[in-house]
PDB file of C-alpha atoms in Angstrom:
ATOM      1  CA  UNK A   1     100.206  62.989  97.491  1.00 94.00           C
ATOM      2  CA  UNK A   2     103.118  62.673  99.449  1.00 95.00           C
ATOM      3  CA  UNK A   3     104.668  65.041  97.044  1.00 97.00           C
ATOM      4  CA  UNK A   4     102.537  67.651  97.221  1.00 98.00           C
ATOM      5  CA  UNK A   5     102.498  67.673 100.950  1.00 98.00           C
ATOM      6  CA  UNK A   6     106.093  68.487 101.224  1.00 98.00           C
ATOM      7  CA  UNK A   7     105.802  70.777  98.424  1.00 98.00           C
ATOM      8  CA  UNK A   8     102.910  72.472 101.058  1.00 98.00           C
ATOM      9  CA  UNK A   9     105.399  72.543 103.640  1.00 98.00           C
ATOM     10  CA  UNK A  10     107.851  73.759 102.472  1.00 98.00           C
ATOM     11  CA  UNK A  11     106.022  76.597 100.676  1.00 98.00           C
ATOM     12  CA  UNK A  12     104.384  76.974 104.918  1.00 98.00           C
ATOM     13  CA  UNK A  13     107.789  77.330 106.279  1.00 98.00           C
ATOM     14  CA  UNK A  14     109.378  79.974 104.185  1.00 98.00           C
ATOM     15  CA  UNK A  15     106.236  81.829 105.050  1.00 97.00           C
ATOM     16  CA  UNK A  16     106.158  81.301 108.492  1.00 98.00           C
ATOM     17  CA  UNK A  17     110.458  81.774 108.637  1.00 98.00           C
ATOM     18  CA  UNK A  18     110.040  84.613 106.932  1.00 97.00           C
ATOM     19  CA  UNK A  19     106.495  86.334 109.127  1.00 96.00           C
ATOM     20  CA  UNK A  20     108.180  84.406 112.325  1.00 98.00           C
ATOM     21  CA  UNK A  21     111.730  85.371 112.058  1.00 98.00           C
ATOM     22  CA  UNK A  22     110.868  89.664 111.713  1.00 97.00           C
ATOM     23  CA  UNK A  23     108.164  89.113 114.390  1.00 97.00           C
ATOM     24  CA  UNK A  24     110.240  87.548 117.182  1.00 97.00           C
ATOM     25  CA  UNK A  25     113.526  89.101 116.115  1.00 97.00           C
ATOM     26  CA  UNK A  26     113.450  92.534 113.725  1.00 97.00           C
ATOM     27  CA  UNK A  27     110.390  94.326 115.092  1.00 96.00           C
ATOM     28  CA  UNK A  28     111.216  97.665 113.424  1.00 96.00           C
ATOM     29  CA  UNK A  29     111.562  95.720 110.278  1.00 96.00           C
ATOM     30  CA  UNK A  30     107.802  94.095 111.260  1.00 96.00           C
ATOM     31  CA  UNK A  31     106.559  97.294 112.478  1.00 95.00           C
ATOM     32  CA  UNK A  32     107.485  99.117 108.920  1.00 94.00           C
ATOM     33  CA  UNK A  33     105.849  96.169 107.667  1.00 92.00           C
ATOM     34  CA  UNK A  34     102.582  95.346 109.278  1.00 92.00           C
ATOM     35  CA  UNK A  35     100.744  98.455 110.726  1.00 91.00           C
ATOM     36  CA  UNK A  36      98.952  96.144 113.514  1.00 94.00           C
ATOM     37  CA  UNK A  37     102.154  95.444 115.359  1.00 95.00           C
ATOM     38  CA  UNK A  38     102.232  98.910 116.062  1.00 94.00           C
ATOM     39  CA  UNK A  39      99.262  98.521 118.018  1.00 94.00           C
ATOM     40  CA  UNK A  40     100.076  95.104 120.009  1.00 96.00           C
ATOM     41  CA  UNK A  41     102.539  94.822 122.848  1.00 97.00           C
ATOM     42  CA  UNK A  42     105.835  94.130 121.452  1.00 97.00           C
ATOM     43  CA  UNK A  43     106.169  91.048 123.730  1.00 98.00           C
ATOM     44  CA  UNK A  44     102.918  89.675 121.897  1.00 97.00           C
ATOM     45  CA  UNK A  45     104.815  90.190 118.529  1.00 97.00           C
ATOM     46  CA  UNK A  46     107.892  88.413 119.946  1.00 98.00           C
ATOM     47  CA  UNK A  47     105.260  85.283 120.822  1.00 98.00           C
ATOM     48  CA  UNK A  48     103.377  85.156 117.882  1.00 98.00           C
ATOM     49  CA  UNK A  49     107.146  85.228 116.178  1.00 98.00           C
ATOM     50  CA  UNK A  50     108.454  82.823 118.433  1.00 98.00           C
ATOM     51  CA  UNK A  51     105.229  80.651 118.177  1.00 98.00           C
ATOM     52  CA  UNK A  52     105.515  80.611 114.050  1.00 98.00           C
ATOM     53  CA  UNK A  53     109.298  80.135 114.293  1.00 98.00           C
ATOM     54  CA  UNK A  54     108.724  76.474 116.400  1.00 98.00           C
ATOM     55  CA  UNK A  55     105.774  75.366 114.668  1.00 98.00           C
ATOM     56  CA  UNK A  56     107.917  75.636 111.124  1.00 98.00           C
ATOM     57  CA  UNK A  57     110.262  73.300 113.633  1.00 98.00           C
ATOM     58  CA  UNK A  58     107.377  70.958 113.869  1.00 97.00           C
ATOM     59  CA  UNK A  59     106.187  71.341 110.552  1.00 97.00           C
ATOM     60  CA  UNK A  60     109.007  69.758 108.853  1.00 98.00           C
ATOM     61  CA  UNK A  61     111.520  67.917 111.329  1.00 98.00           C
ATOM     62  CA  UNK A  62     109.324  65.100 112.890  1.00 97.00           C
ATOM     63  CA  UNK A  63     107.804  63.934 109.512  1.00 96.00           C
ATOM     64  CA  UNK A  64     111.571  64.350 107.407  1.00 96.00           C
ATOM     65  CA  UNK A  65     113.362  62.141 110.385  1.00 97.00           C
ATOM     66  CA  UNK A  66     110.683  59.909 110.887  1.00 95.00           C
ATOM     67  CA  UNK A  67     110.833  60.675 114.219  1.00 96.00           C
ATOM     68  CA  UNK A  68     107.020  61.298 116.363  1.00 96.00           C
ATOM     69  CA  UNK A  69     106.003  62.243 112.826  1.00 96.00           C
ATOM     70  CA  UNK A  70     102.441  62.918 114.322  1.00 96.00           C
ATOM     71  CA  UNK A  71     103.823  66.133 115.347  1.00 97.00           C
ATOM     72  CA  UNK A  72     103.753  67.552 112.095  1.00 98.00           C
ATOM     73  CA  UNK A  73     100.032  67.522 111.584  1.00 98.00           C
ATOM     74  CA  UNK A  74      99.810  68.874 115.209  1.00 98.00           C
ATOM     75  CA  UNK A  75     102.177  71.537 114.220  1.00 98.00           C
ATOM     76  CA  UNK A  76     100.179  72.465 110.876  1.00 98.00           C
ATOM     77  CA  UNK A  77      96.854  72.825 113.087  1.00 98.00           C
ATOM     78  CA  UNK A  78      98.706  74.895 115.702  1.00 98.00           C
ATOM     79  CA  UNK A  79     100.122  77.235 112.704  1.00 98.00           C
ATOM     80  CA  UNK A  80      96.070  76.867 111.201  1.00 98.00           C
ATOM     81  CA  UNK A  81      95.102  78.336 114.519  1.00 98.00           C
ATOM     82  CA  UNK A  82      97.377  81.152 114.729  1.00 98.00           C
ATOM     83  CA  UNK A  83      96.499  82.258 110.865  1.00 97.00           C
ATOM     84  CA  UNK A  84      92.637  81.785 111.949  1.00 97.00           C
ATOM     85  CA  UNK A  85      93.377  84.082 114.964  1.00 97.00           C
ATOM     86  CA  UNK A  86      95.373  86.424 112.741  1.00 96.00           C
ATOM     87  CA  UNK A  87      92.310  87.034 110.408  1.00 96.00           C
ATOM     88  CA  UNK A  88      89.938  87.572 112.954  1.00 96.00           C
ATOM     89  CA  UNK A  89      92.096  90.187 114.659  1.00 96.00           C
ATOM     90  CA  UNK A  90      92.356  91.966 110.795  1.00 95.00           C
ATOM     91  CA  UNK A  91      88.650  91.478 110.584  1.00 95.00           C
ATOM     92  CA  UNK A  92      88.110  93.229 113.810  1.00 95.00           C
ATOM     93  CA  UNK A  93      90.284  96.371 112.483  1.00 94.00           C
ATOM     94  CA  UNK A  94      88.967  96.333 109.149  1.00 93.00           C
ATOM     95  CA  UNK A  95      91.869  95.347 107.478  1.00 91.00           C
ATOM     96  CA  UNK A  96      90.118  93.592 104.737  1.00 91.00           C
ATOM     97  CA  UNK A  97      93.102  93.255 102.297  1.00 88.00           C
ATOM     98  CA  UNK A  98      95.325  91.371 104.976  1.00 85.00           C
ATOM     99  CA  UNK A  99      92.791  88.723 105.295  1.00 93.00           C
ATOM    100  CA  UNK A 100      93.541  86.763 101.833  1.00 93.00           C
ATOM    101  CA  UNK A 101      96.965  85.658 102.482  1.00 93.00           C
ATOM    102  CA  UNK A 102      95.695  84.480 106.118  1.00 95.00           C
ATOM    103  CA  UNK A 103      93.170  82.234 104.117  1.00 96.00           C
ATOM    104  CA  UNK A 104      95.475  81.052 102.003  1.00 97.00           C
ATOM    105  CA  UNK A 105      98.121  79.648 104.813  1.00 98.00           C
ATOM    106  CA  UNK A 106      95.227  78.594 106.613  1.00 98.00           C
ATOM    107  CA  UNK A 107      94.320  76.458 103.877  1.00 98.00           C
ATOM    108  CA  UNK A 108      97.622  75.158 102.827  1.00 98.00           C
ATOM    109  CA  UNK A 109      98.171  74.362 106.923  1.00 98.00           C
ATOM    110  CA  UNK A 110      94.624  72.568 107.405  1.00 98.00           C
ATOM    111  CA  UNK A 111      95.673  70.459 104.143  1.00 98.00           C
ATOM    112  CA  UNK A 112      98.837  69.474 105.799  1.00 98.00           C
ATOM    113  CA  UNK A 113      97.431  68.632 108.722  1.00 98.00           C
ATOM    114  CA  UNK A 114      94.767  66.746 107.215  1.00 97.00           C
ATOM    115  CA  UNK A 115      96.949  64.993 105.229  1.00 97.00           C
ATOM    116  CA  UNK A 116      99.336  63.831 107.542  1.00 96.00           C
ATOM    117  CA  UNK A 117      97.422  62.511 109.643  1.00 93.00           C
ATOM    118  CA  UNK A 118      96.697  59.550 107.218  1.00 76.00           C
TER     119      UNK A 118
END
């Protein structure tokens, strides 16, 4: 189980690097990308970014050093909580099609955190 948990993680923080990295620092790159960020303040982008970015932090450092690894399961349910959020707001505008990969890392995150906290 173990196993599969990092495999989780890791497959979490490329994801959230990835969503994170052109939300807090390439927001033309995440406006051609995602039509909502049009519509949100740019410093809201720049959290949410910045938000994704540190929980990836959390995510995989504490449990990999061994150090507070209860962290990581916190981590995973703050990153569950920002994808939960994140479909809502698509729900809200319709955006049916962006809602699957929310449900997805909201899944893999709640298994994380779930499973790390055993």
């Amino acid at each position: 189980m173990n196993v599969v948990l990092w495999i989780v993680q890791g497959i979490l923080a490329v994801g959230f690097i990835y969503s994170g990295w052109l939300k807090a620092f390439q927001y033309e790159a995440a406006k051609a990308s995602w039509t909502w960020v049009s519509d949100v303040p740019k410093a809201l982008v720049f959290f949410i970014g910045l938000a994704e970015l540190l929980g990836v932090i959390g995510l995989i450092l504490p449990q990999a050093t061994k150090i507070v690894p209860v962290l990581t399961p916190t981590a995973a349910a703050g990153l569950a909580a920002i994808v939960l959020f994140g479909a809502i707001f698509h729900i809200m505008r319709g955006e049916y099609r962006q809602i699957g990969v929310n449900l997805i890392f909201l899944a893999f995150a709640l298994f994380v955190a779930i499973g790390r906290l055993k």
